[in-house]
Amino acid sequence: MLLAAAACSKEKADRAGALPEGDGSFLRPLTPRDSVLVADQLEYGFVLRDVPEGTGIGLPDLKEGLMDGVEVLSPWKVDTLGTKGKEHPGNDIRGSVTIAAFDEGEYYLPLLSVFRRSPDGKVDTVWFDTQLLDVRTMPVDTATFVIHDIKDQVRYPVTFRETVPWIGLALGILALGFLAFWLIRKFRREKAEEAAKEPAHIRALRKLDKFRGDKFWEPEKQKVFYSGVTDTLREYIDARYGIGAMEMTTAEIMPLLKKETLPVELYEGLKELFERADFVKFAKHIATREENAEVLPLAVRFVTDTYQDEIEKEVG
């Protein structure tokens, strides 16, 4: 490290108004090595020896910096190094700041001055030697130096041990998904089995009950209304008479249904209901409120009358 102590001449000290000269200053890098490079941090300070108890110390204000090119990075730090026994009852005082230079070059650091007030009230100024700070950049051998491209980021292969947690997580998610799927299917199957055990007329009346009220009579809802009612009646006809009404048209259902012992009035009303439903669903027909009001009573009467007729046949 190119650090050299530059002695301050007595004439220069006298011109500055100095009284006694101090024991010396120091300059050392915080990270020891054989040279000082740009931006290296160094400790610059002084040691004042055999300072009697009760002595006051005044340090220079370095808020404005030390000199051009050298920055002060920390405030003053003052430590007491200890006493030397009865023959030397005073303390050794050590003060320092952290500095750094950010440009290459030689810097003659300014003199350090410390104001000292002795216990008897005497005030003097203690001057410490300046120091030479030689800052260099990293040398480059231009004869052998070759510029290389920036290398891509090194990608290490993924090990099996690293993938085990993710494999376990994926298997856990799959297991939870399969369990949820199985539970949903089981629930739906149980509901379907439970519904299949109910009499056909109970299932039909429960579904028809969902269409009560006039909220389905609006023009944009009539298709849903008539489709729901007629599909429910088709399912009931299939279960009651064994006619595959769900896959048949109105023209196919009615001749087969006419063969059953239905009252003429009930048969004609049911036929009119299915034909009107076809117009609403396929021809964009808008039924009147009176026609809509007749739908559910007719459908319920068809289910209850035909079921009652079946009971009477079984009893007879």
PDB file of C-alpha atoms in Angstrom, residues 84-294:
ATOM      1  CA  LYS A  84       0.059   3.675  31.721  1.00  0.00           C
ATOM      2  CA  GLY A  85       0.325   3.528  35.485  1.00  0.00           C
ATOM      3  CA  LYS A  86       1.300   6.002  38.225  1.00  0.00           C
ATOM      4  CA  GLU A  87       4.230   7.461  36.299  1.00  0.00           C
ATOM      5  CA  HIS A  88       1.956   8.309  33.363  1.00  0.00           C
ATOM      6  CA  PRO A  89      -1.434   9.010  34.924  1.00  0.00           C
ATOM      7  CA  GLY A  90      -2.923  10.449  31.731  1.00  0.00           C
ATOM      8  CA  ASN A  91      -5.010   8.662  29.085  1.00  0.00           C
ATOM      9  CA  ASP A  92      -4.227   8.056  25.433  1.00  0.00           C
ATOM     10  CA  ILE A  93      -6.995   9.489  23.236  1.00  0.00           C
ATOM     11  CA  ARG A  94      -7.604   8.151  19.743  1.00  0.00           C
ATOM     12  CA  GLY A  95      -9.890   9.948  17.261  1.00  0.00           C
ATOM     13  CA  SER A  96     -10.685   9.008  13.677  1.00  0.00           C
ATOM     14  CA  VAL A  97     -13.113   9.344  10.747  1.00  0.00           C
ATOM     15  CA  THR A  98     -13.762   7.052   7.781  1.00  0.00           C
ATOM     16  CA  ILE A  99     -12.806   8.476   4.369  1.00  0.00           C
ATOM     17  CA  ALA A 100     -12.771   7.282   0.759  1.00  0.00           C
ATOM     18  CA  ALA A 101     -11.585   8.609  -2.597  1.00  0.00           C
ATOM     19  CA  PHE A 102     -13.554   7.844  -5.758  1.00  0.00           C
ATOM     20  CA  ASP A 103     -10.980   9.031  -8.322  1.00  0.00           C
ATOM     21  CA  GLU A 104      -7.445   7.828  -8.973  1.00  0.00           C
ATOM     22  CA  GLY A 105      -4.630  10.125  -7.844  1.00  0.00           C
ATOM     23  CA  GLU A 106      -2.425  11.370  -4.997  1.00  0.00           C
ATOM     24  CA  TYR A 107      -4.103  13.281  -2.178  1.00  0.00           C
ATOM     25  CA  TYR A 108      -2.189  15.202   0.505  1.00  0.00           C
ATOM     26  CA  LEU A 109      -4.649  15.117   3.331  1.00  0.00           C
ATOM     27  CA  PRO A 110      -4.899  18.393   5.304  1.00  0.00           C
ATOM     28  CA  LEU A 111      -3.386  18.843   8.763  1.00  0.00           C
ATOM     29  CA  LEU A 112      -5.509  17.664  11.656  1.00  0.00           C
ATOM     30  CA  SER A 113      -5.946  20.216  14.433  1.00  0.00           C
ATOM     31  CA  VAL A 114      -7.337  19.448  17.867  1.00  0.00           C
ATOM     32  CA  PHE A 115      -8.237  22.077  20.440  1.00  0.00           C
ATOM     33  CA  ARG A 116      -7.178  21.106  23.935  1.00  0.00           C
ATOM     34  CA  ARG A 117      -8.225  22.726  27.210  1.00  0.00           C
ATOM     35  CA  SER A 118      -6.119  21.544  30.154  1.00  0.00           C
ATOM     36  CA  PRO A 119      -7.586  21.118  33.664  1.00  0.00           C
ATOM     37  CA  ASP A 120      -6.028  24.467  34.710  1.00  0.00           C
ATOM     38  CA  GLY A 121      -7.944  26.253  31.910  1.00  0.00           C
ATOM     39  CA  LYS A 122      -5.107  26.665  29.440  1.00  0.00           C
ATOM     40  CA  VAL A 123      -6.244  26.313  25.810  1.00  0.00           C
ATOM     41  CA  ASP A 124      -3.978  25.311  22.962  1.00  0.00           C
ATOM     42  CA  THR A 125      -4.125  23.755  19.499  1.00  0.00           C
ATOM     43  CA  VAL A 126      -2.445  20.460  18.756  1.00  0.00           C
ATOM     44  CA  TRP A 127      -1.442  19.862  15.104  1.00  0.00           C
ATOM     45  CA  PHE A 128      -0.875  16.410  13.646  1.00  0.00           C
ATOM     46  CA  ASP A 129       1.146  15.402  10.605  1.00  0.00           C
ATOM     47  CA  THR A 130      -0.543  15.253   7.235  1.00  0.00           C
ATOM     48  CA  GLN A 131      -0.694  12.003   5.261  1.00  0.00           C
ATOM     49  CA  LEU A 132      -0.334  11.104   1.586  1.00  0.00           C
ATOM     50  CA  LEU A 133      -3.163   9.036   0.110  1.00  0.00           C
ATOM     51  CA  ASP A 134      -2.208   7.340  -3.164  1.00  0.00           C
ATOM     52  CA  VAL A 135      -5.286   5.855  -4.846  1.00  0.00           C
ATOM     53  CA  ARG A 136      -5.037   3.599  -7.885  1.00  0.00           C
ATOM     54  CA  THR A 137      -7.387   1.730 -10.132  1.00  0.00           C
ATOM     55  CA  MET A 138      -7.022  -1.961 -10.910  1.00  0.00           C
ATOM     56  CA  PRO A 139      -4.222  -2.293 -13.504  1.00  0.00           C
ATOM     57  CA  VAL A 140      -5.131  -3.846 -16.845  1.00  0.00           C
ATOM     58  CA  ASP A 141      -2.569  -5.629 -19.006  1.00  0.00           C
ATOM     59  CA  THR A 142      -3.640  -4.365 -22.434  1.00  0.00           C
ATOM     60  CA  ALA A 143      -1.168  -6.690 -24.167  1.00  0.00           C
ATOM     61  CA  THR A 144      -2.845  -9.881 -22.979  1.00  0.00           C
ATOM     62  CA  PHE A 145      -6.293  -8.666 -21.986  1.00  0.00           C
ATOM     63  CA  VAL A 146      -9.095 -10.188 -24.068  1.00  0.00           C
ATOM     64  CA  ILE A 147     -12.700  -9.021 -23.839  1.00  0.00           C
ATOM     65  CA  HIS A 148     -15.088 -11.930 -23.422  1.00  0.00           C
ATOM     66  CA  ASP A 149     -18.842 -12.017 -23.933  1.00  0.00           C
ATOM     67  CA  ILE A 150     -21.065 -12.128 -20.902  1.00  0.00           C
ATOM     68  CA  LYS A 151     -21.793 -15.743 -20.071  1.00  0.00           C
ATOM     69  CA  ASP A 152     -25.323 -16.988 -19.708  1.00  0.00           C
ATOM     70  CA  GLN A 153     -26.637 -17.814 -16.279  1.00  0.00           C
ATOM     71  CA  VAL A 154     -25.555 -21.259 -15.140  1.00  0.00           C
ATOM     72  CA  ARG A 155     -28.525 -23.617 -14.984  1.00  0.00           C
ATOM     73  CA  TYR A 156     -28.024 -26.602 -12.757  1.00  0.00           C
ATOM     74  CA  PRO A 157     -30.075 -29.736 -13.455  1.00  0.00           C
ATOM     75  CA  VAL A 158     -33.050 -30.350 -11.195  1.00  0.00           C
ATOM     76  CA  THR A 159     -32.469 -33.313  -8.898  1.00  0.00           C
ATOM     77  CA  PHE A 160     -35.051 -35.939  -8.004  1.00  0.00           C
ATOM     78  CA  ARG A 161     -34.879 -34.843  -4.368  1.00  0.00           C
ATOM     79  CA  GLU A 162     -35.974 -31.348  -5.373  1.00  0.00           C
ATOM     80  CA  THR A 163     -38.937 -32.683  -7.366  1.00  0.00           C
ATOM     81  CA  VAL A 164     -40.256 -35.003  -4.620  1.00  0.00           C
ATOM     82  CA  PRO A 165     -42.278 -32.270  -2.789  1.00  0.00           C
ATOM     83  CA  TRP A 166     -43.853 -31.099  -6.069  1.00  0.00           C
ATOM     84  CA  ILE A 167     -44.691 -34.646  -7.116  1.00  0.00           C
ATOM     85  CA  GLY A 168     -46.285 -35.220  -3.718  1.00  0.00           C
ATOM     86  CA  LEU A 169     -48.281 -31.994  -4.040  1.00  0.00           C
ATOM     87  CA  ALA A 170     -49.510 -32.946  -7.525  1.00  0.00           C
ATOM     88  CA  LEU A 171     -50.537 -36.424  -6.343  1.00  0.00           C
ATOM     89  CA  GLY A 172     -52.336 -34.889  -3.375  1.00  0.00           C
ATOM     90  CA  ILE A 173     -54.274 -32.499  -5.617  1.00  0.00           C
ATOM     91  CA  LEU A 174     -55.202 -35.369  -7.950  1.00  0.00           C
ATOM     92  CA  ALA A 175     -56.357 -37.461  -4.998  1.00  0.00           C
ATOM     93  CA  LEU A 176     -58.512 -34.617  -3.665  1.00  0.00           C
ATOM     94  CA  GLY A 177     -59.988 -34.028  -7.119  1.00  0.00           C
ATOM     95  CA  PHE A 178     -60.808 -37.726  -7.542  1.00  0.00           C
ATOM     96  CA  LEU A 179     -62.382 -37.839  -4.070  1.00  0.00           C
ATOM     97  CA  ALA A 180     -64.513 -34.768  -4.806  1.00  0.00           C
ATOM     98  CA  PHE A 181     -65.608 -36.239  -8.160  1.00  0.00           C
ATOM     99  CA  TRP A 182     -66.499 -39.556  -6.528  1.00  0.00           C
ATOM    100  CA  LEU A 183     -68.494 -37.885  -3.742  1.00  0.00           C
ATOM    101  CA  ILE A 184     -70.445 -35.741  -6.235  1.00  0.00           C
ATOM    102  CA  ARG A 185     -71.294 -38.770  -8.378  1.00  0.00           C
ATOM    103  CA  LYS A 186     -72.303 -40.723  -5.302  1.00  0.00           C
ATOM    104  CA  PHE A 187     -74.542 -37.893  -4.107  1.00  0.00           C
ATOM    105  CA  ARG A 188     -76.210 -37.534  -7.508  1.00  0.00           C
ATOM    106  CA  ARG A 189     -76.676 -41.290  -7.820  1.00  0.00           C
ATOM    107  CA  GLU A 190     -78.264 -41.501  -4.383  1.00  0.00           C
ATOM    108  CA  LYS A 191     -80.565 -38.597  -5.217  1.00  0.00           C
ATOM    109  CA  ALA A 192     -81.544 -40.272  -8.486  1.00  0.00           C
ATOM    110  CA  GLU A 193     -82.169 -43.594  -6.751  1.00  0.00           C
ATOM    111  CA  GLU A 194     -84.197 -41.876  -4.077  1.00  0.00           C
ATOM    112  CA  ALA A 195     -86.248 -40.056  -6.699  1.00  0.00           C
ATOM    113  CA  ALA A 196     -86.767 -43.287  -8.646  1.00  0.00           C
ATOM    114  CA  LYS A 197     -88.281 -44.933  -5.585  1.00  0.00           C
ATOM    115  CA  GLU A 198     -90.957 -42.235  -5.371  1.00  0.00           C
ATOM    116  CA  PRO A 199     -94.279 -42.822  -7.176  1.00  0.00           C
ATOM    117  CA  ALA A 200     -94.434 -41.201 -10.598  1.00  0.00           C
ATOM    118  CA  HIS A 201     -97.316 -38.907  -9.640  1.00  0.00           C
ATOM    119  CA  ILE A 202     -95.371 -37.567  -6.604  1.00  0.00           C
ATOM    120  CA  ARG A 203     -92.367 -36.707  -8.763  1.00  0.00           C
ATOM    121  CA  ALA A 204     -94.609 -35.056 -11.357  1.00  0.00           C
ATOM    122  CA  LEU A 205     -96.566 -32.975  -8.836  1.00  0.00           C
ATOM    123  CA  ARG A 206     -93.320 -31.821  -7.152  1.00  0.00           C
ATOM    124  CA  LYS A 207     -91.869 -30.638 -10.478  1.00  0.00           C
ATOM    125  CA  LEU A 208     -95.106 -28.936 -11.504  1.00  0.00           C
ATOM    126  CA  ASP A 209     -95.188 -27.075  -8.199  1.00  0.00           C
ATOM    127  CA  LYS A 210     -91.993 -25.221  -9.227  1.00  0.00           C
ATOM    128  CA  PHE A 211     -93.924 -23.451 -11.995  1.00  0.00           C
ATOM    129  CA  ARG A 212     -96.636 -21.951  -9.795  1.00  0.00           C
ATOM    130  CA  GLY A 213     -97.238 -18.200 -10.038  1.00  0.00           C
ATOM    131  CA  ASP A 214     -97.191 -15.850 -12.989  1.00  0.00           C
ATOM    132  CA  LYS A 215     -93.460 -15.079 -13.008  1.00  0.00           C
ATOM    133  CA  PHE A 216     -93.074 -17.515 -15.954  1.00  0.00           C
ATOM    134  CA  TRP A 217     -95.814 -15.886 -18.028  1.00  0.00           C
ATOM    135  CA  GLU A 218     -93.665 -13.079 -19.404  1.00  0.00           C
ATOM    136  CA  PRO A 219     -93.061 -13.457 -23.175  1.00  0.00           C
ATOM    137  CA  GLU A 220     -89.320 -14.123 -22.788  1.00  0.00           C
ATOM    138  CA  LYS A 221     -90.002 -16.836 -20.163  1.00  0.00           C
ATOM    139  CA  GLN A 222     -92.925 -18.677 -21.764  1.00  0.00           C
ATOM    140  CA  LYS A 223     -90.676 -21.106 -23.649  1.00  0.00           C
ATOM    141  CA  VAL A 224     -89.107 -22.269 -20.369  1.00  0.00           C
ATOM    142  CA  PHE A 225     -92.549 -22.462 -18.744  1.00  0.00           C
ATOM    143  CA  TYR A 226     -94.215 -24.601 -21.417  1.00  0.00           C
ATOM    144  CA  SER A 227     -91.134 -26.792 -21.924  1.00  0.00           C
ATOM    145  CA  GLY A 228     -90.907 -27.519 -18.203  1.00  0.00           C
ATOM    146  CA  VAL A 229     -94.577 -28.393 -17.830  1.00  0.00           C
ATOM    147  CA  THR A 230     -94.827 -30.597 -20.931  1.00  0.00           C
ATOM    148  CA  ASP A 231     -91.529 -32.406 -20.170  1.00  0.00           C
ATOM    149  CA  THR A 232     -92.851 -33.230 -16.707  1.00  0.00           C
ATOM    150  CA  LEU A 233     -96.080 -34.600 -18.232  1.00  0.00           C
ATOM    151  CA  ARG A 234     -94.068 -36.620 -20.798  1.00  0.00           C
ATOM    152  CA  GLU A 235     -92.078 -38.265 -17.985  1.00  0.00           C
ATOM    153  CA  TYR A 236     -95.299 -39.042 -16.121  1.00  0.00           C
ATOM    154  CA  ILE A 237     -96.961 -40.504 -19.246  1.00  0.00           C
ATOM    155  CA  ASP A 238     -93.884 -42.690 -19.808  1.00  0.00           C
ATOM    156  CA  ALA A 239     -93.983 -43.980 -16.204  1.00  0.00           C
ATOM    157  CA  ARG A 240     -97.806 -44.295 -16.035  1.00  0.00           C
ATOM    158  CA  TYR A 241     -98.668 -45.773 -19.431  1.00  0.00           C
ATOM    159  CA  GLY A 242     -95.297 -47.073 -20.711  1.00  0.00           C
ATOM    160  CA  ILE A 243     -95.372 -44.691 -23.680  1.00  0.00           C
ATOM    161  CA  GLY A 244     -91.917 -43.360 -24.661  1.00  0.00           C
ATOM    162  CA  ALA A 245     -93.228 -39.820 -24.703  1.00  0.00           C
ATOM    163  CA  MET A 246     -89.817 -38.165 -24.143  1.00  0.00           C
ATOM    164  CA  GLU A 247     -88.670 -39.156 -27.645  1.00  0.00           C
ATOM    165  CA  MET A 248     -92.023 -38.665 -29.369  1.00  0.00           C
ATOM    166  CA  THR A 249     -93.773 -35.677 -30.919  1.00  0.00           C
ATOM    167  CA  THR A 250     -97.207 -34.448 -29.908  1.00  0.00           C
ATOM    168  CA  ALA A 251     -98.722 -36.023 -33.027  1.00  0.00           C
ATOM    169  CA  GLU A 252     -97.250 -39.386 -31.992  1.00  0.00           C
ATOM    170  CA  ILE A 253     -98.212 -39.192 -28.325  1.00  0.00           C
ATOM    171  CA  MET A 254    -101.849 -38.229 -28.610  1.00  0.00           C
ATOM    172  CA  PRO A 255    -103.112 -41.207 -30.696  1.00  0.00           C
ATOM    173  CA  LEU A 256    -101.506 -43.613 -28.217  1.00  0.00           C
ATOM    174  CA  LEU A 257    -102.851 -41.691 -25.234  1.00  0.00           C
ATOM    175  CA  LYS A 258    -106.340 -41.647 -26.763  1.00  0.00           C
ATOM    176  CA  LYS A 259    -106.461 -45.423 -26.438  1.00  0.00           C
ATOM    177  CA  GLU A 260    -106.308 -45.087 -22.672  1.00  0.00           C
ATOM    178  CA  THR A 261    -109.482 -44.568 -20.670  1.00  0.00           C
ATOM    179  CA  LEU A 262    -109.222 -40.798 -20.343  1.00  0.00           C
ATOM    180  CA  PRO A 263    -112.199 -38.471 -20.022  1.00  0.00           C
ATOM    181  CA  VAL A 264    -112.779 -36.717 -23.335  1.00  0.00           C
ATOM    182  CA  GLU A 265    -112.586 -33.268 -21.765  1.00  0.00           C
ATOM    183  CA  LEU A 266    -109.273 -34.086 -20.073  1.00  0.00           C
ATOM    184  CA  TYR A 267    -107.828 -35.592 -23.254  1.00  0.00           C
ATOM    185  CA  GLU A 268    -108.849 -32.607 -25.398  1.00  0.00           C
ATOM    186  CA  GLY A 269    -107.423 -30.141 -22.855  1.00  0.00           C
ATOM    187  CA  LEU A 270    -104.130 -32.054 -22.704  1.00  0.00           C
ATOM    188  CA  LYS A 271    -103.908 -32.153 -26.505  1.00  0.00           C
ATOM    189  CA  GLU A 272    -104.533 -28.409 -26.723  1.00  0.00           C
ATOM    190  CA  LEU A 273    -101.844 -27.786 -24.062  1.00  0.00           C
ATOM    191  CA  PHE A 274     -99.190 -29.807 -25.956  1.00  0.00           C
ATOM    192  CA  GLU A 275    -100.045 -28.155 -29.278  1.00  0.00           C
ATOM    193  CA  ARG A 276     -99.865 -24.663 -27.756  1.00  0.00           C
ATOM    194  CA  ALA A 277     -96.499 -25.578 -26.156  1.00  0.00           C
ATOM    195  CA  ASP A 278     -95.206 -26.577 -29.600  1.00  0.00           C
ATOM    196  CA  PHE A 279     -96.242 -23.195 -31.007  1.00  0.00           C
ATOM    197  CA  VAL A 280     -94.557 -21.352 -28.134  1.00  0.00           C
ATOM    198  CA  LYS A 281     -91.327 -23.361 -28.383  1.00  0.00           C
ATOM    199  CA  PHE A 282     -90.960 -23.574 -32.153  1.00  0.00           C
ATOM    200  CA  ALA A 283     -93.137 -20.847 -33.730  1.00  0.00           C
ATOM    201  CA  LYS A 284     -92.454 -18.025 -31.215  1.00  0.00           C
ATOM    202  CA  HIS A 285     -96.140 -17.889 -30.308  1.00  0.00           C
ATOM    203  CA  ILE A 286     -97.006 -15.644 -27.326  1.00  0.00           C
ATOM    204  CA  ALA A 287     -99.766 -17.158 -25.207  1.00  0.00           C
ATOM    205  CA  THR A 288    -102.317 -14.969 -23.434  1.00  0.00           C
ATOM    206  CA  ARG A 289    -102.568 -14.679 -19.678  1.00  0.00           C
ATOM    207  CA  GLU A 290    -105.811 -16.683 -19.761  1.00  0.00           C
ATOM    208  CA  GLU A 291    -104.104 -19.501 -21.662  1.00  0.00           C
ATOM    209  CA  ASN A 292    -101.142 -19.450 -19.282  1.00  0.00           C
ATOM    210  CA  ALA A 293    -103.452 -19.557 -16.261  1.00  0.00           C
ATOM    211  CA  GLU A 294    -105.046 -22.788 -17.539  1.00  0.00           C
TER     212      GLU A 294
END
